[in-house]
Every structure is written in C-alpha cells, then in structure tokens.
Amino acid sequence: MSLTLLGTQAAAADSRPVKLNTTADHSQFKQLQQSFGSGPEVTRACLSCHTEAAGQIHRTKHWTWEFLNPQTGQRLGKKTVLNNYCISIASNYASCTSCHVGYGWKDAKFDFTSQENVDCLVCHDSTGNYRKPPGLAGNVVTRDTEMPPGSGTVLKAIDLAKIAQKVGKSSRDTCGACHFFGGGGDGVKHGDLDSSMAAPDRELDVHMDATGLDFTCATCHQGASHDVAGSRYVPTAREADGDHVRGRADQGNPATCVSCHGSGPHKQDARLNQHATKLACQTCHIPSFARGGVATKMSWDWSTAGERDAQGKHIVRKDDKGRIVYESRKGGFTLGENVRPEYAWFNGEVHYTLLTDKVVKSERPTPINRLGGSASDGKSLIWPMKVFRGRQPYDPVNQTLVTPHTAGNDDTGYWKNLVWDKAIAVGMDDSGAPFSGQVDFISTEMSWPITHMVAPKEKALGCTECHAREGRLAGIEGVYLPARDANAWIDRGGASLALLALVGVLGHGAVRVINRRKD
C-alpha cells in the first residue's frame, strides 16, 4: 500500500474540521472559559501558558514608550517627546494611554514591571470588538458605564472571555486601532495611515490591497520576541545592503522597500535604477497621501482656542464636508486630502526639540524635529514628507516649549475653562520642568516621512512631475535636474555641440554628393 493511500485513509478516519490558520484553538482552553472582570485578569490567564510573553513586551518601545537614540544621545519615545498635535502625554495619561499596550497607566507612578498590566488582547484580538476608550488609562469596560458621569452617554461592556477565546495574529485592524488614529482622530497625524488602510484596494496601497497581496502590517514590520521592526526615531533612510534574508536582525531592517525589492528594482530600465541612487522609492511611488477618503490634519493653531458663543458655550465649526475645522478646546485646523508631499534630503538622523531645549522665537517656525541629510553626505536620499505646521504654547521667559494639561474631563477645570497658565503649570509640574507662569505662542513645524499608501507602478510619478521649472523637486538643492535647472555654460556648450554635429552631418552629406557626381 502506498504512503499516499495511507495518508488519505488517515485523513478520512479523522473527519474533524481542522483550522489551518492556527495551531491552537483558544476556545478549548479552560483558563479562558470563565468570566473576566478586567483586562489584567485575562493577562494572568494568558501568562499561564505564554510564560515569557510579558517579559518580552517589557523590553519593547511599545511598552516603555521610551528610547535612547544611539545617534544623538537623546532620550525619546512617546513618554518624552513633544509634538505639535496634542503636544505631550504629561498630565494627559488617562487619555493618551488608551493606545498603550498595557492597563492602568493613569499617572507617572505606573508600574512598568507588572506582568499582568500587559495587554495581550490589544494586538491579538480577531473579533473587532475589543475597545479601550480614551480617558480610562488603557483599561477596558466590562460593565455598561456612563462616561463622563451625568452625560447620558453609556459605554457598552465588552465580553473579554469571547474575545480571549478567539485571539490570533496581529492584523491591520489591531495595529490600526492605534496607528490609524494617532494625534486624536482618524488620519490626523501620519497622513499615510488612516482607517481606509484597514481594507485598501490596489489603487490605495498595492501591497496591502485586501483582494490582492493583502499584506498585514507585520508582513513588513517583522520582529522577534514581540519587538516590532521599524522606528520613527532612527528610521532607515537608505538601505545599503540590498535585499536580504527577512526576519534576521543582523540582515538589516525588514521594513524597507529595498529589503524585498533590492537596490536595482527596475529590471528593464537602468535609467530608473540610476534615479534610485538619489531618490527614495517612496518619492516616485507615493504621489500623494491621504488618498483613501479620510482627510489628514495639516495644521493646528492652539492660540485660537477659547472662543465661546453668546451663551458662553464651547463652539465647534465644520467645513462644507462636515469635517471639524475649529473646536473651542483645541483651536483651529486645516485639513487635506490627496496631498502632494514636500521633499527633503534625509539620511535617517532625527534630532528632536525637547522640553529642556532653549527655543528662540523668530519669524521662522521652530522645528519640532530636525532631519539630517544633504546631497553630499553619501547617506541621504530625497524623501517625501508630510510637514505639519502648528502654533502652540511657549514659555517666553524660560524660552522653552511647554506641555499643558489638556485632558477633556479633568477635575481641575483649567482646561475646561482654558486657563492657560494653570493648565500649563500642571503639565510642567508633572514633567518636572520649570515654568515661569507666562504664556506666549510659537509657530512650529514637524516632518513625517511618508512610506505607506504605495500606488501601483502605473501610477508612479512621470518624468515631467520633477523635470520641470516648478516641479515637485523645485526646492531640492545639490542635484542637477534637466528641464528644471539652467546653466549658461552648459547650455552654450550643448548648443555648440549640437551645431557642430549639424555642420558635420551637412558637410559629410555634401562631400558624398560631390564625390557621386565625380563618379
């Protein structure tokens, strides 16, 4: 009897339906067949089998929100940096930490050594029913709760047991639950990440196309021991090693285009490969961002906050598409869709302006992050950027940026009533940084490299998009672009060579005509 026949008979004997996408059916585990009253209770059950998982999470930036940049020596991470969106997490923990991979981070005393505070479900939910509402310090609602009290708005409870019994691999939905909504709303921060990327079509993202290649975030952002590859603090701007074995830390960053496509991706066009020595792949292959029908914020002016109506109530204004462009508690915004990126030389080095840094107010915006790069350093490529412009509070005496307490439902009422100096005093005290008590506003800029929403190759930029007087790269220095740049000597030399070539051709033709007549 053949081995094939034996295998067929064995398969027929075991007629149970088999799940092919996992090696474990968590609904069969007794540890999960119970009622859970909190997230940490679920984690304790998970750790009874996955004994090393919490310890692995504790070593990652997703847990610590802290990172020491080896290039600049700066201590960064969400726990430390400022931005010109919601500004900072200081004194705003209960709202911001709804996107932490843990439970209960409500103040600076959070226990980062606790294993049961690790949130397993936020990355491994497969039901789509897991929720971590803002304002609850990353905790979940296990019984119907009115929030805020007296508002009449009821947060419905979620069934943790049903969710725990159906855990699976991370997905675009689990990653997107935080990364699509950074900065306070759908598509606000990144511009190339929003809810439209949960199930994009080929036109929006050729890799994550839900009916095509169907990449998840982890397809590119591979990692080991729960440590996800890719960083906005030390991004890989230029991959020197070409394509490599993915999943091996010693083989480079797997979350780059070159790691799969190599440094010469245009197999039939050496000219385009030559362009790739100066241009990031994203520059040509992401012609615009915020393309999925979700607008991204392009500016945020905190200085206009505080306007009230005739009855003293807060004001919300919307544009003709129903999008909020002003809120009394936050100020005014501008929004954009199908936004053409700005471009800059970038070598992966990023230096942040922190609370401890002196800032001199001037007519030029203060950069929240300074990007390293030039045409001559041998490490840079021309990258597409979302440049976000803000106007945010500033201490004119200490000459520093400040972090206000901006929680919407706080007990102090400072933010509710927009008492700027008191709101900032609370935030700065929590940060351990000095505050003079005086408040001014300062213009800022922050650059975000664009790397998602990769268009199909037929939608990549054409030559004339850049090779033109006022093309996309009009402001890029250090490189000569035909049709954009003019040099009198080069133009004269080119014209002279063309004229000499024409004279040569005409002379050669005349000689042939004369010789033919002689024959």
XYZ file of C-alpha atoms in Angstrom:
519
model
C 0.000 0.000 0.000
C 1.441 3.392 -0.973
C 2.212 6.157 1.507
C -0.226 8.409 -0.370
C -3.068 5.931 0.137
C -2.203 5.540 3.817
C -2.290 9.319 4.236
C -5.665 9.533 2.517
C -7.144 6.814 4.744
C -5.781 8.517 7.877
C -7.308 11.838 6.834
C -10.661 10.138 6.200
C -10.579 8.492 9.631
C -10.106 11.885 11.321
C -13.117 13.758 9.958
C -12.989 16.622 12.474
C -12.812 20.083 10.907
C -9.279 21.434 11.267
C -8.296 25.078 11.474
C -5.428 25.689 9.091
C -4.536 29.221 10.191
C -3.514 28.390 13.762
C -2.092 25.534 15.811
C -4.265 26.249 18.851
C -7.988 26.732 19.354
C -8.100 29.058 22.343
C -11.797 28.419 22.908
C -10.748 24.941 24.158
C -8.516 26.272 26.932
C -10.101 26.023 30.383
C -8.164 29.102 31.552
C -10.222 31.193 29.129
C -13.589 29.579 29.844
C -14.533 31.956 32.613
C -15.941 35.433 33.172
C -13.303 38.185 33.295
C -13.856 41.385 35.223
C -10.784 43.250 33.959
C -8.006 43.174 31.410
C -5.299 42.080 33.880
C -7.392 39.010 34.701
C -7.196 37.960 31.048
C -3.453 38.568 31.006
C -2.942 36.317 34.030
C -4.745 33.547 32.154
C -2.604 34.139 29.044
C 0.610 34.018 31.078
C -0.255 30.619 32.488
C 0.773 29.251 29.081
C 2.725 32.081 27.454
C 5.098 32.408 30.381
C 7.703 34.629 28.647
C 5.399 36.937 26.707
C 5.069 39.754 29.240
C 8.814 39.847 29.846
C 9.377 40.183 26.113
C 6.854 43.007 25.872
C 8.582 44.820 28.747
C 11.700 45.166 26.564
C 9.946 46.923 23.689
C 9.227 50.553 22.798
C 5.533 49.677 22.611
C 5.678 49.110 26.380
C 8.243 51.624 27.662
C 7.337 54.499 25.325
C 10.985 55.392 25.791
C 14.004 55.126 23.533
C 17.630 56.246 23.780
C 18.746 57.340 20.333
C 22.294 55.984 19.848
C 22.991 58.552 17.120
C 22.091 61.705 19.049
C 22.106 60.583 22.680
C 18.589 61.970 23.113
C 16.095 60.140 25.312
C 12.977 59.929 23.163
C 9.766 57.920 22.997
C 6.142 58.928 23.447
C 6.763 59.346 27.185
C 9.286 62.121 26.487
C 8.880 63.827 23.119
C 6.705 66.777 22.202
C 4.721 67.245 19.025
C 2.544 69.998 17.611
C -0.675 67.939 17.646
C -1.773 67.041 21.205
C 1.672 68.232 22.395
C 2.526 65.673 25.128
C 1.245 62.863 27.332
C 2.340 64.596 30.559
C -0.722 65.008 32.807
C -2.823 63.573 29.987
C -2.005 59.929 30.661
C -5.578 58.704 31.067
C -6.414 59.808 27.524
C -3.145 59.107 25.713
C -2.538 55.683 27.236
C -5.670 54.218 25.689
C -3.133 53.350 22.967
C -0.593 51.805 25.343
C -0.123 48.022 25.255
C -0.993 47.923 28.930
C -3.639 48.591 31.541
C -3.875 51.337 34.154
C -1.227 53.905 33.147
C -3.001 56.886 34.729
C -0.027 58.871 36.051
C 3.750 58.964 36.330
C 3.664 56.216 39.007
C 2.648 53.449 36.586
C 4.335 50.126 37.395
C 6.290 49.141 34.282
C 7.484 45.937 35.971
C 3.984 44.464 36.317
C 3.355 41.497 34.037
C -0.422 41.460 34.482
C -0.601 45.088 33.321
C 0.470 43.943 29.839
C -2.447 44.000 27.383
C -2.360 40.867 25.202
C -5.715 41.461 23.521
C -4.955 44.875 22.022
C -2.645 43.224 19.467
C -4.220 39.767 19.249
C -7.963 40.445 19.093
C -9.523 38.921 15.990
C -13.175 39.754 16.705
C -13.081 43.506 16.092
C -14.968 44.009 19.364
C -12.082 44.979 21.634
C -12.199 48.605 22.789
C -10.033 50.809 25.018
C -11.967 54.093 25.369
C -9.956 57.310 25.873
C -9.891 58.655 29.399
C -9.722 55.250 31.119
C -5.926 54.887 31.269
C -5.919 51.960 28.858
C -8.495 49.966 30.816
C -11.500 48.270 29.237
C -15.187 48.498 30.108
C -16.592 45.223 31.430
C -19.952 46.622 32.528
C -22.115 49.346 30.996
C -20.720 52.674 32.233
C -21.892 56.261 31.837
C -18.964 58.350 30.594
C -18.485 61.042 31.602
C -20.768 60.698 34.628
C -24.014 62.569 34.133
C -23.552 62.879 30.360
C -26.160 60.298 29.421
C -23.615 58.586 27.164
C -23.224 54.913 28.054
C -20.161 52.872 27.118
C -21.284 49.319 26.456
C -19.407 46.485 28.127
C -17.286 44.075 26.107
C -17.141 40.321 26.706
C -13.483 39.607 27.444
C -13.976 35.832 27.513
C -15.327 35.714 23.948
C -12.510 37.926 22.758
C -9.810 35.942 24.596
C -11.057 32.670 23.138
C -10.592 33.983 19.599
C -7.165 35.573 19.750
C -4.952 35.385 16.688
C -2.112 37.096 14.889
C -1.917 40.867 14.711
C -3.713 42.456 11.770
C -4.206 45.775 10.034
C -7.175 46.308 12.358
C -5.279 45.685 15.599
C -2.295 47.816 14.578
C -4.578 50.430 13.095
C -6.661 50.748 16.259
C -3.843 52.981 17.495
C -1.731 53.902 14.485
C -4.638 54.965 12.259
C -5.939 57.286 14.992
C -2.734 58.933 16.261
C -2.974 62.614 17.126
C -6.549 62.435 18.338
C -8.549 61.137 15.381
C -8.750 59.186 12.156
C -5.862 60.101 9.865
C -4.894 63.125 11.940
C -1.174 62.558 12.413
C 0.550 60.470 9.763
C -1.311 61.240 6.566
C -0.393 57.836 5.100
C -2.123 55.823 7.837
C -5.867 56.034 8.455
C -8.934 53.782 8.602
C -9.039 53.467 4.810
C -5.934 51.260 5.146
C -7.898 48.610 7.064
C -9.101 47.139 3.758
C -7.485 49.169 0.969
C -7.829 48.489 -2.726
C -4.913 48.275 -5.139
C -5.104 51.963 -6.062
C -4.628 52.994 -2.428
C -1.884 50.542 -1.471
C -0.575 47.916 -3.845
C 0.898 45.790 -1.050
C -1.959 45.905 1.458
C -4.651 45.521 -1.232
C -7.267 43.443 0.601
C -8.202 41.486 -2.538
C -4.646 41.221 -3.825
C -1.379 40.789 -1.956
C -3.233 41.500 1.319
C -0.141 42.392 3.348
C -0.665 42.996 7.045
C 1.498 45.464 8.954
C 3.630 42.585 10.248
C 4.424 41.423 6.712
C 6.940 44.251 6.505
C 7.314 45.196 10.167
C 8.610 41.782 11.109
C 10.068 41.252 14.523
C 11.120 38.724 17.101
C 10.184 38.365 20.758
C 7.378 40.894 20.306
C 9.849 43.608 19.223
C 8.449 45.131 16.032
C 10.859 46.321 13.339
C 10.787 49.926 12.201
C 11.247 53.202 14.076
C 10.374 56.847 13.575
C 13.241 57.795 15.868
C 16.006 56.030 13.915
C 14.430 55.279 10.529
C 16.385 53.620 7.742
C 16.550 56.312 5.094
C 18.972 54.454 2.819
C 19.376 50.676 2.822
C 22.976 49.927 1.898
C 22.869 46.147 1.792
C 20.227 45.483 -0.830
C 17.703 42.677 -0.479
C 18.354 40.285 2.369
C 17.013 37.416 4.443
C 13.941 38.860 6.103
C 13.335 38.228 9.794
C 17.022 38.234 10.735
C 18.072 41.256 12.801
C 21.649 41.008 11.522
C 20.413 41.310 7.946
C 19.103 44.862 8.264
C 15.692 46.454 8.631
C 12.955 44.287 7.052
C 10.549 47.237 6.887
C 12.240 48.913 3.920
C 11.438 48.713 0.224
C 14.978 47.589 -0.610
C 14.826 44.633 1.791
C 12.439 42.951 -0.663
C 12.980 44.695 -3.986
C 16.743 45.180 -3.837
C 18.698 48.281 -4.804
C 18.060 47.746 -8.518
C 14.321 47.075 -8.668
C 13.722 48.223 -12.268
C 14.852 45.124 -14.093
C 14.310 46.508 -17.586
C 15.345 50.123 -17.040
C 18.858 51.009 -15.867
C 17.941 54.710 -16.096
C 15.340 54.327 -13.367
C 17.763 52.332 -11.236
C 20.143 55.281 -11.521
C 17.361 57.504 -10.160
C 17.111 55.155 -7.183
C 20.617 56.196 -6.120
C 19.227 59.662 -5.320
C 15.529 59.084 -4.681
C 13.782 57.033 -2.016
C 11.392 54.535 -3.596
C 8.524 56.362 -1.856
C 9.305 59.606 -3.699
C 8.073 58.214 -7.029
C 5.712 55.513 -5.810
C 3.665 57.569 -3.327
C 2.483 60.501 -5.466
C 0.160 61.791 -2.732
C -1.057 60.855 0.750
C -4.478 60.929 2.436
C -5.823 59.293 -0.737
C -8.380 56.957 0.858
C -11.159 59.471 1.508
C -10.004 60.349 5.034
C -8.660 63.873 5.459
C -5.469 64.454 7.425
C -4.723 67.497 9.559
C -2.117 69.772 8.024
C -2.040 72.475 10.699
C -3.235 73.080 14.253
C -3.411 76.525 15.863
C -3.801 76.264 19.641
C -3.673 80.046 20.034
C -7.217 80.431 18.656
C -8.742 78.129 21.286
C -11.191 79.558 23.784
C -13.840 81.134 21.586
C -17.364 80.835 23.034
C -20.859 81.538 21.747
C -23.233 84.162 23.156
C -24.304 81.769 25.928
C -20.689 81.081 26.905
C -20.724 77.567 25.485
C -17.973 75.905 23.523
C -18.018 76.201 19.748
C -17.472 73.568 17.067
C -17.253 74.611 13.414
C -17.303 72.282 10.416
C -16.487 72.760 6.755
C -18.816 72.021 3.851
C -17.867 68.332 4.067
C -18.827 68.075 7.730
C -15.227 67.957 8.959
C -14.329 69.793 12.158
C -12.088 72.805 11.496
C -12.452 74.553 14.858
C -13.052 73.490 18.462
C -13.074 75.835 21.449
C -10.918 73.453 23.499
C -8.355 72.849 20.757
C -8.268 75.756 18.311
C -8.354 75.778 14.523
C -7.264 73.183 11.980
C -6.656 72.907 8.268
C -7.289 69.580 6.539
C -6.094 67.987 3.345
C -6.855 65.076 1.023
C -4.747 63.804 -1.882
C -1.924 65.930 -0.535
C 1.251 66.286 -2.561
C 4.231 65.678 -0.234
C 7.042 68.102 0.380
C 10.538 66.766 -0.292
C 13.856 66.794 1.567
C 17.253 65.116 1.621
C 17.100 62.631 4.514
C 19.752 60.313 5.972
C 17.743 58.815 8.842
C 19.098 61.108 11.549
C 16.411 62.929 13.543
C 17.018 65.423 16.341
C 14.028 66.441 18.478
C 13.283 69.677 20.310
C 12.589 68.642 23.911
C 11.235 70.427 26.987
C 14.778 71.105 28.158
C 15.894 72.765 24.900
C 16.092 76.534 24.566
C 13.962 77.900 21.754
C 14.347 81.416 20.372
C 11.125 82.772 18.935
C 11.552 84.210 15.437
C 9.678 84.636 12.187
C 10.815 81.190 11.088
C 8.948 78.208 12.555
C 10.696 76.199 15.253
C 11.353 72.625 14.067
C 9.959 70.033 16.454
C 12.224 67.528 14.720
C 15.256 68.336 12.602
C 16.002 65.897 9.801
C 19.605 65.193 8.922
C 20.613 64.912 5.308
C 22.316 66.538 2.353
C 23.179 65.844 -1.247
C 26.842 65.299 -0.384
C 26.908 63.113 2.741
C 26.648 59.835 0.828
C 23.891 58.597 3.169
C 20.873 60.603 2.037
C 18.054 60.156 -0.421
C 15.319 62.579 -1.427
C 12.252 61.617 0.641
C 8.573 62.634 0.583
C 7.367 64.294 3.784
C 4.196 65.405 5.449
C 5.171 68.708 7.049
C 2.750 69.542 9.833
C 2.569 73.188 10.907
C 1.387 74.268 14.309
C 1.109 77.163 16.690
C 1.480 76.029 20.272
C 2.080 77.406 23.800
C 5.551 78.635 24.735
C 7.273 79.988 27.854
C 8.813 83.339 26.784
C 10.850 83.710 29.980
C 12.477 80.266 30.059
C 12.397 80.159 26.243
C 11.094 76.605 26.098
C 8.165 74.770 24.634
C 5.634 73.728 27.257
C 3.231 70.864 27.816
C -0.236 71.786 29.103
C -2.678 69.553 30.907
C -5.229 69.102 28.106
C -7.467 66.275 29.321
C -11.061 66.984 28.351
C -12.757 65.732 31.527
C -10.421 66.820 34.283
C -11.241 67.721 37.867
C -9.276 70.971 37.912
C -11.326 72.722 35.242
C -8.217 74.540 33.999
C -8.524 73.116 30.553
C -12.299 73.116 30.514
C -12.216 76.871 31.132
C -8.990 77.368 29.164
C -6.906 78.928 31.921
C -3.673 78.528 30.000
C -1.143 79.335 32.713
C -2.720 76.953 35.226
C -3.168 74.166 32.674
C 0.494 74.506 31.680
C 1.630 74.662 35.322
C 0.008 71.259 35.940
C 1.632 69.719 32.865
C 5.073 71.147 33.555
C 4.971 70.113 37.192
C 4.180 66.581 36.138
C 7.088 66.719 33.672
C 9.472 68.051 36.299
C 10.318 71.047 34.114
C 10.328 74.729 35.153
C 7.573 77.137 34.109
C 7.684 80.915 34.552
C 3.920 81.356 34.639
C 3.903 83.393 31.435
C 2.409 82.078 28.185
C 3.050 83.010 24.585
C 2.552 81.072 21.341
C 5.139 79.993 18.816
C 4.962 78.619 15.266
C 6.351 75.114 14.789
C 6.919 72.506 12.088
C 7.199 68.743 12.274
C 8.179 66.406 9.423
C 6.810 62.895 8.972
C 8.433 60.663 6.314
C 5.745 59.191 4.057
C 6.062 55.438 3.468
C 2.543 53.942 3.215
C -0.144 54.226 0.518
C 2.165 52.862 -2.181
C 0.476 53.296 -5.548
C 0.609 50.729 -8.386
C 3.608 51.171 -10.690
C 1.455 52.615 -13.465
C 0.510 55.428 -11.076
C 4.109 56.297 -10.180
C 5.319 59.809 -10.945
C 6.142 60.643 -14.551
C 9.297 62.431 -15.659
C 7.722 65.872 -16.019
C 6.497 65.851 -12.421
C 10.068 66.637 -11.342
C 11.852 67.627 -14.548
C 10.121 70.989 -14.799
C 10.786 74.551 -13.681
C 8.153 74.406 -10.934
C 8.092 70.637 -10.496
C 7.915 68.656 -7.289
C 11.650 68.983 -6.635
C 11.833 72.706 -7.297
C 13.273 73.377 -3.832
C 15.762 70.494 -3.717
C 19.393 71.581 -3.927
C 22.574 69.658 -4.672
C 21.420 67.825 -7.787
C 21.161 68.871 -11.424
C 17.749 68.238 -12.968
C 17.380 68.662 -16.729
C 14.408 70.893 -17.587
C 14.471 72.345 -14.071
C 17.992 73.736 -13.911
C 19.659 76.076 -16.373
C 23.403 76.745 -16.617
C 24.577 79.258 -19.199
C 27.869 77.498 -19.912
C 26.237 74.057 -20.139
C 23.519 75.460 -22.390
C 26.090 77.184 -24.644
C 28.241 74.073 -24.714
C 25.285 71.887 -25.573
C 24.157 74.259 -28.312
C 27.701 74.404 -29.716
C 27.977 70.623 -29.782
C 24.612 70.353 -31.489
C 25.664 72.941 -34.078
C 28.981 71.176 -34.710
C 27.139 67.879 -35.122
C 24.771 69.501 -37.623
C 27.692 71.044 -39.557
C 29.437 67.683 -39.563
C 26.380 65.897 -40.913
C 25.774 68.532 -43.595
C 29.478 68.548 -44.571
C 29.573 64.765 -44.778
C 26.470 64.798 -46.938
C 27.896 67.482 -49.232
C 31.136 65.519 -49.733
C 29.188 62.393 -50.663
C 27.092 64.326 -53.184
C 30.192 65.848 -54.781
C 32.000 62.514 -54.971
C 28.949 60.859 -56.501
C 28.931 63.433 -59.316
C 32.610 62.760 -59.993
C 31.878 59.078 -60.405
